[in-house]
Amino acid sequence: MPSLPPWPAWETPEIGASPFQTAQSGKGSTMQEMAVHLRQAYKEKETPSDVQAFLDKAEKEYSRNNIKSLHAATKNLDHAQKALRDAVNAKKEHRLQWTKHVSEGIKVLEAQLESYRVHQATLSEHASRAREEIETSRRILKEDASNENVVDSEEQKLRDQLQEVLNACAGPLGLQTTAAETQIQEVSDEDKEAPPHNKRPRSVEPAKPVSNARQ
């Protein structure tokens, strides 16, 4: 079964410090601060030659710093534009990969859901079959018990009928029969031809009266 692939960790690009800001920080040097203070001090006075030379040097330094700052700003602009393009493209790619990942995840979840439903249906079918087997077994047991009772009642009925017939047959002979002692005996032609000691009596005859010979 397919599994959901993990979402990879994406590296976040680092944004470096602006070269223009670095160049601008150089303007706060000690020379520039001194030049500002000297201009303010000699604003209404004639500036000495050595002070003027320092101011000229500071002005040139300031101009060079400005030119450097402009170059740095231009370079930083190109760098920032490239970083912007890379970030936009990376964002698009990241979104594209996420959309693809979600689509694959949906397919995997759909496949897993279908497998889950099939397995649940199979288990439900097995449970239904087991219930049917239980009901069938219970019904068979009830039918067997009912049939056994029917057989017992029929057998008892036949025994009762047989007992009644035997009683009817034994009544005229003055005999009594019980259910425990009742036996059916059949005498074949061979038994009739057998010696007397092997022949079983079929009935009991009353004893003949003894005649009084002396009379």
CSV table of C-alpha atoms in Angstrom, one decimal, residues 11-184:
chain,number,residue,atom,x,y,z
A,11,GLU,CA,16.4,25.8,3.2
A,12,THR,CA,15.6,29.5,3.8
A,13,PRO,CA,18.0,31.8,1.9
A,14,GLU,CA,19.9,34.2,4.0
A,15,ILE,CA,19.6,37.9,3.2
A,16,GLY,CA,23.0,39.6,3.7
A,17,ALA,CA,23.6,43.1,5.0
A,18,SER,CA,23.2,45.9,2.5
A,19,PRO,CA,26.5,47.3,1.2
A,20,PHE,CA,24.9,50.7,0.9
A,21,GLN,CA,24.2,50.7,4.6
A,22,THR,CA,27.8,49.7,5.3
A,23,ALA,CA,29.1,52.5,3.1
A,24,GLN,CA,26.7,55.0,4.7
A,25,SER,CA,28.0,54.1,8.1
A,26,GLY,CA,31.5,55.3,7.1
A,27,LYS,CA,30.2,58.9,6.8
A,28,GLY,CA,30.0,59.1,10.6
A,29,SER,CA,33.8,59.0,10.8
A,30,THR,CA,35.7,61.4,13.0
A,31,MET,CA,37.0,63.4,10.1
A,32,GLN,CA,33.5,64.3,8.9
A,33,GLU,CA,32.4,65.2,12.4
A,34,MET,CA,35.4,67.5,12.8
A,35,ALA,CA,34.8,69.1,9.4
A,36,VAL,CA,31.2,69.9,10.4
A,37,HIS,CA,32.4,71.5,13.6
A,38,LEU,CA,35.1,73.6,11.9
A,39,ARG,CA,32.7,74.9,9.3
A,40,GLN,CA,30.4,76.0,12.1
A,41,ALA,CA,33.3,77.6,14.0
A,42,TYR,CA,34.6,79.6,11.1
A,43,LYS,CA,31.3,80.4,9.6
A,44,GLU,CA,31.7,84.2,10.2
A,45,LYS,CA,35.5,84.3,10.3
A,46,GLU,CA,38.3,83.8,7.8
A,47,THR,CA,39.3,80.2,7.8
A,48,PRO,CA,43.0,79.5,8.4
A,49,SER,CA,44.9,77.8,5.6
A,50,ASP,CA,45.6,74.7,7.6
A,51,VAL,CA,42.0,74.4,8.6
A,52,GLN,CA,40.9,75.0,5.0
A,53,ALA,CA,43.3,72.3,3.8
A,54,PHE,CA,41.7,69.9,6.3
A,55,LEU,CA,38.3,70.9,5.2
A,56,ASP,CA,39.2,70.4,1.5
A,57,LYS,CA,40.6,67.0,2.4
A,58,ALA,CA,37.5,66.1,4.3
A,59,GLU,CA,35.4,67.3,1.3
A,60,LYS,CA,37.3,65.1,-1.1
A,61,GLU,CA,36.9,62.2,1.3
A,62,TYR,CA,33.2,62.9,1.6
A,63,SER,CA,33.0,62.9,-2.2
A,64,ARG,CA,34.8,59.6,-2.5
A,65,ASN,CA,32.6,58.1,0.1
A,66,ASN,CA,29.6,59.3,-1.8
A,67,ILE,CA,30.9,57.8,-5.0
A,68,LYS,CA,31.6,54.5,-3.2
A,69,SER,CA,28.1,54.6,-1.7
A,70,LEU,CA,26.6,55.1,-5.1
A,71,HIS,CA,28.5,52.2,-6.5
A,72,ALA,CA,27.6,50.1,-3.5
A,73,ALA,CA,24.0,51.1,-3.8
A,74,THR,CA,24.0,50.2,-7.5
A,75,LYS,CA,25.7,46.9,-6.8
A,76,ASN,CA,23.3,46.3,-3.9
A,77,LEU,CA,20.4,47.1,-6.1
A,78,ASP,CA,21.5,44.5,-8.6
A,79,HIS,CA,22.0,42.0,-5.8
A,80,ALA,CA,18.6,42.8,-4.3
A,81,GLN,CA,16.9,42.5,-7.7
A,82,LYS,CA,18.5,39.1,-8.1
A,83,ALA,CA,17.5,38.1,-4.6
A,84,LEU,CA,14.0,39.2,-5.4
A,85,ARG,CA,13.9,37.1,-8.5
A,86,ASP,CA,15.3,34.1,-6.7
A,87,ALA,CA,12.9,34.5,-3.9
A,88,VAL,CA,9.9,34.8,-6.2
A,89,ASN,CA,11.0,31.8,-8.3
A,90,ALA,CA,11.7,29.8,-5.1
A,91,LYS,CA,8.3,30.7,-3.8
A,92,LYS,CA,6.7,29.5,-7.0
A,93,GLU,CA,8.7,26.3,-7.0
A,94,HIS,CA,7.9,25.8,-3.3
A,95,ARG,CA,4.2,26.3,-3.9
A,96,LEU,CA,4.3,24.0,-7.0
A,97,GLN,CA,6.1,21.3,-5.0
A,98,TRP,CA,3.5,21.7,-2.1
A,99,THR,CA,0.6,21.4,-4.6
A,100,LYS,CA,2.2,18.3,-6.0
A,101,HIS,CA,2.8,16.9,-2.6
A,102,VAL,CA,-0.8,17.5,-1.6
A,103,SER,CA,-2.1,15.9,-4.8
A,104,GLU,CA,0.0,12.8,-4.2
A,105,GLY,CA,-1.1,12.8,-0.6
A,106,ILE,CA,-4.8,12.9,-1.7
A,107,LYS,CA,-4.2,10.0,-4.1
A,108,VAL,CA,-2.5,8.0,-1.3
A,109,LEU,CA,-5.3,8.8,1.1
A,110,GLU,CA,-7.9,7.8,-1.5
A,111,ALA,CA,-6.1,4.5,-2.1
A,112,GLN,CA,-5.9,3.9,1.7
A,113,LEU,CA,-9.5,4.8,2.1
A,114,GLU,CA,-10.6,2.4,-0.6
A,115,SER,CA,-8.4,-0.3,1.0
A,116,TYR,CA,-10.0,0.5,4.4
A,117,ARG,CA,-13.5,0.3,2.9
A,118,VAL,CA,-12.8,-3.0,1.2
A,119,HIS,CA,-11.3,-4.5,4.3
A,120,GLN,CA,-14.3,-3.3,6.4
A,121,ALA,CA,-16.7,-4.8,3.9
A,122,THR,CA,-14.8,-8.1,4.0
A,123,LEU,CA,-14.9,-8.2,7.8
A,124,SER,CA,-18.6,-7.3,7.7
A,125,GLU,CA,-19.2,-10.2,5.3
A,126,HIS,CA,-17.3,-12.6,7.5
A,127,ALA,CA,-19.3,-11.4,10.5
A,128,SER,CA,-22.6,-11.9,8.6
A,129,ARG,CA,-21.5,-15.4,7.6
A,130,ALA,CA,-20.6,-16.2,11.2
A,131,ARG,CA,-24.0,-15.0,12.4
A,132,GLU,CA,-25.7,-17.1,9.7
A,133,GLU,CA,-23.7,-20.2,10.8
A,134,ILE,CA,-24.7,-19.6,14.4
A,135,GLU,CA,-28.4,-19.2,13.5
A,136,THR,CA,-28.2,-22.3,11.2
A,137,SER,CA,-26.6,-24.3,14.0
A,138,ARG,CA,-29.1,-23.2,16.5
A,139,ARG,CA,-32.0,-24.1,14.2
A,140,ILE,CA,-30.5,-27.5,13.4
A,141,LEU,CA,-30.1,-28.2,17.2
A,142,LYS,CA,-33.7,-27.2,17.8
A,143,GLU,CA,-34.9,-29.4,14.9
A,144,ASP,CA,-32.9,-32.3,16.2
A,145,ALA,CA,-34.3,-31.9,19.6
A,146,SER,CA,-37.8,-31.7,18.2
A,147,ASN,CA,-37.3,-34.8,16.0
A,148,GLU,CA,-35.9,-36.7,18.9
A,149,ASN,CA,-39.0,-35.9,21.0
A,150,VAL,CA,-41.2,-37.0,18.1
A,151,VAL,CA,-39.3,-40.2,17.7
A,152,ASP,CA,-39.5,-40.9,21.4
A,153,SER,CA,-43.3,-40.3,21.4
A,154,GLU,CA,-43.8,-42.5,18.4
A,155,GLU,CA,-41.7,-45.2,19.9
A,156,GLN,CA,-43.6,-45.0,23.1
A,157,LYS,CA,-46.9,-45.1,21.2
A,158,LEU,CA,-45.9,-48.3,19.4
A,159,ARG,CA,-44.8,-49.8,22.7
A,160,ASP,CA,-48.1,-49.0,24.2
A,161,GLN,CA,-50.0,-50.5,21.3
A,162,LEU,CA,-47.8,-53.6,21.5
A,163,GLN,CA,-48.5,-53.9,25.2
A,164,GLU,CA,-52.2,-53.7,24.6
A,165,VAL,CA,-52.1,-56.4,21.9
A,166,LEU,CA,-50.1,-58.7,24.2
A,167,ASN,CA,-52.5,-58.1,27.1
A,168,ALA,CA,-55.4,-58.9,24.8
A,169,CYS,CA,-53.7,-62.1,23.7
A,170,ALA,CA,-52.7,-63.2,27.2
A,171,GLY,CA,-56.0,-62.4,28.8
A,172,PRO,CA,-57.9,-65.5,27.6
A,173,LEU,CA,-55.1,-67.7,28.7
A,174,GLY,CA,-55.1,-66.4,32.2
A,175,LEU,CA,-51.6,-64.8,31.8
A,176,GLN,CA,-50.4,-61.4,32.8
A,177,THR,CA,-47.7,-59.4,30.9
A,178,THR,CA,-45.7,-56.4,31.8
A,179,ALA,CA,-43.7,-54.0,29.7
A,180,ALA,CA,-40.5,-55.1,31.2
A,181,GLU,CA,-41.1,-58.8,30.8
A,182,THR,CA,-42.8,-58.8,27.4
A,183,GLN,CA,-40.9,-60.7,24.8
A,184,ILE,CA,-42.0,-61.8,21.3
